[in-house]
Amino acid sequence: AKLSDTVATQGVFTVCKMQDNSNATISGKVIALDNVQDPSNMGAIVRTAEALGIDAIITHQGCDIYNPKALRSSMGSMLRMNIAYTDDLRSCLTDLKSQGFAVYSTVPDNNAKKITDIDFKNNSVCVIGNEANGVSDDIKQVSDALITIPMLGRAESLNASVAASITMWEMLR
């Protein structure tokens, strides 16, 4: 009861050393999380990234990857994925661009390029924004393009983990 933050535990606990992600290698297909705050979204995004074969995740601000809810919803993926943390996402993305990466920011905007029209054959980073405010303006400014998921219904936007899942699927098609 002292260790768990849930009422009905599974009765299994472990103690692990936190990964040192300061020298994480970033290559291939990458998702960058710009201030994603909801632990359930964080865990679901990482779990989906592992399932689909995304190469790396970059986190900036937002939820701690070791948050118990994030760990639980990732079903262990948080401990297996290549996850890097940055204090300066703009600088990180600018550095990746200099290494040949294409950088895309996802936005709920009909004027943005449709994600289905983007060629993700080369190294690419797709930025998923904060649940309430989306991708920050300074990150949009360094992006090669703003991309959107075409929606036919009346909803104005998607949940961050859902948008990330669709984005990752499109990156790997």
Coordinates of C-alpha atoms in Angstrom, one line a residue:
A1 CA 0.0 0.0 0.0
K2 CA 2.9 2.4 0.7
L3 CA 4.6 1.7 -2.7
S4 CA 1.6 1.7 -5.0
D5 CA -0.4 4.7 -6.3
T6 CA -3.3 2.4 -7.2
V7 CA -6.0 0.9 -5.0
A8 CA -5.8 -2.6 -6.4
T9 CA -2.2 -3.5 -7.2
Q10 CA -1.0 -6.5 -9.1
G11 CA 1.3 -7.2 -6.2
V12 CA 4.5 -7.0 -8.1
F13 CA 7.1 -4.3 -7.7
T14 CA 10.6 -3.7 -8.9
V15 CA 13.4 -1.3 -8.3
C16 CA 15.3 -0.2 -11.4
K17 CA 18.1 2.2 -12.2
M18 CA 16.9 5.0 -14.3
Q19 CA 18.3 5.1 -17.8
D20 CA 20.9 7.7 -18.7
N21 CA 19.4 9.1 -21.9
S22 CA 21.9 12.0 -22.2
N23 CA 23.8 10.3 -25.0
A24 CA 20.8 8.6 -26.8
T25 CA 21.4 8.1 -30.5
I26 CA 18.7 9.6 -32.7
S27 CA 18.2 8.2 -36.2
G28 CA 15.4 7.0 -38.5
K29 CA 11.8 7.8 -37.7
V30 CA 11.5 9.9 -34.6
I31 CA 8.6 11.4 -32.6
A32 CA 9.2 14.5 -30.6
L33 CA 6.8 15.3 -27.7
D34 CA 6.5 19.0 -27.1
N35 CA 5.2 19.4 -23.5
V36 CA 2.9 16.4 -23.6
Q37 CA 1.6 16.5 -20.0
D38 CA -0.9 13.7 -19.6
P39 CA 0.9 10.5 -18.3
S40 CA -1.7 8.3 -20.0
N41 CA -1.0 10.0 -23.3
M42 CA 2.8 9.7 -22.8
G43 CA 2.6 6.0 -22.0
A44 CA 0.2 5.3 -24.9
I45 CA 2.4 7.2 -27.3
V46 CA 5.5 5.3 -26.3
R47 CA 3.7 1.9 -26.3
T48 CA 2.4 2.6 -29.8
A49 CA 5.9 3.8 -31.0
E50 CA 7.4 0.6 -29.9
A51 CA 4.7 -1.5 -31.5
L52 CA 5.0 0.3 -34.8
G53 CA 8.8 0.3 -34.9
I54 CA 9.6 4.0 -34.3
D55 CA 13.3 4.4 -33.8
A56 CA 13.4 7.1 -31.1
I57 CA 11.3 9.5 -29.0
I58 CA 12.5 12.9 -27.9
T59 CA 10.7 14.5 -24.9
H60 CA 10.7 18.1 -23.9
Q61 CA 9.1 19.4 -20.7
G62 CA 5.7 17.8 -19.9
C63 CA 5.2 14.5 -18.2
D64 CA 8.1 12.6 -16.5
I65 CA 8.7 9.4 -18.4
Y66 CA 9.0 7.7 -15.0
N67 CA 5.5 8.8 -13.8
P68 CA 3.8 5.7 -12.5
K69 CA 0.7 6.2 -14.8
A70 CA 3.0 6.7 -17.8
L71 CA 4.9 3.6 -17.0
R72 CA 1.8 1.6 -16.4
S73 CA 0.1 2.7 -19.7
S74 CA 3.3 2.1 -21.6
M75 CA 3.2 -1.6 -20.5
G76 CA 7.0 -1.7 -20.3
S77 CA 7.7 0.1 -23.5
M78 CA 9.1 3.1 -21.6
L79 CA 11.9 0.9 -20.4
R80 CA 12.7 -0.6 -23.9
M81 CA 12.4 2.4 -26.2
N82 CA 15.2 4.8 -27.2
I83 CA 14.0 7.9 -25.4
A84 CA 16.0 11.2 -25.2
Y85 CA 15.1 14.2 -23.1
T86 CA 16.0 17.7 -24.1
D87 CA 15.7 21.0 -22.3
D88 CA 15.8 22.9 -25.6
L89 CA 13.7 21.2 -28.3
R90 CA 14.2 24.0 -30.8
S91 CA 18.0 23.6 -30.7
C92 CA 17.7 19.8 -30.8
L93 CA 15.5 19.9 -33.9
T94 CA 17.8 22.5 -35.5
D95 CA 20.7 20.1 -34.9
L96 CA 18.8 17.2 -36.4
K97 CA 17.9 19.3 -39.4
S98 CA 21.7 19.9 -39.9
Q99 CA 22.1 16.1 -39.9
G100 CA 19.6 15.7 -42.7
F101 CA 16.4 15.1 -40.8
A102 CA 13.1 16.6 -42.0
V103 CA 11.1 18.1 -39.2
Y104 CA 7.3 18.3 -39.2
S105 CA 5.0 19.7 -36.7
T106 CA 1.5 18.3 -36.4
V107 CA -1.3 20.8 -36.3
P108 CA -5.1 20.7 -36.5
D109 CA -5.2 23.1 -39.4
N110 CA -6.8 22.5 -42.9
N111 CA -4.2 24.9 -44.4
A112 CA -1.3 22.6 -43.4
K113 CA 0.0 19.9 -45.7
K114 CA -1.9 16.6 -45.4
I115 CA 0.1 14.0 -43.7
T116 CA -0.9 11.5 -46.4
D117 CA 1.0 13.7 -48.9
I118 CA 4.3 13.6 -47.0
D119 CA 7.2 11.3 -48.0
F120 CA 8.8 9.9 -44.9
K121 CA 11.4 7.8 -46.7
N122 CA 14.3 9.6 -45.1
N123 CA 15.1 10.4 -41.5
S124 CA 12.2 12.3 -40.1
V125 CA 11.0 13.9 -36.9
C126 CA 7.3 14.5 -36.3
V127 CA 6.4 16.8 -33.4
I128 CA 3.3 16.1 -31.3
G129 CA 2.2 19.1 -29.2
N130 CA 0.7 19.7 -25.8
E131 CA -2.8 18.6 -25.2
A132 CA -4.2 22.1 -24.7
N133 CA -2.0 24.3 -26.8
G134 CA -0.5 22.1 -29.5
V135 CA 3.0 22.5 -30.9
S136 CA 4.6 25.7 -29.6
D137 CA 5.2 28.5 -32.1
D138 CA 9.0 28.4 -31.8
I139 CA 9.0 24.8 -32.8
K140 CA 6.7 25.4 -35.7
Q141 CA 9.1 28.1 -36.9
V142 CA 12.0 25.6 -37.3
S143 CA 9.8 22.9 -38.9
D144 CA 10.1 22.1 -42.6
A145 CA 6.4 21.9 -42.8
L146 CA 3.2 21.9 -40.7
I147 CA 1.2 18.7 -41.3
T148 CA -2.3 17.7 -40.5
I149 CA -4.4 14.6 -40.3
P150 CA -7.4 15.1 -42.6
M151 CA -10.6 14.8 -40.6
L152 CA -14.0 14.4 -42.3
G153 CA -16.1 14.7 -39.1
R154 CA -16.9 17.7 -37.0
A155 CA -14.3 17.2 -34.3
E156 CA -11.7 20.1 -34.3
S157 CA -8.8 18.0 -33.1
L158 CA -7.7 14.6 -31.8
N159 CA -6.3 13.4 -28.5
A160 CA -2.5 13.7 -28.5
S161 CA -2.0 9.9 -28.3
V162 CA -4.4 9.3 -31.1
A163 CA -2.8 11.9 -33.3
A164 CA 0.6 10.5 -32.5
S165 CA -0.6 7.0 -33.4
I166 CA -1.9 8.0 -36.8
T167 CA 1.2 10.1 -37.4
M168 CA 3.5 7.2 -36.6
W169 CA 1.5 4.9 -38.8
E170 CA 1.8 7.3 -41.7
M171 CA 5.6 7.7 -41.1
L172 CA 6.1 4.0 -41.5
R173 CA 3.7 3.2 -44.4

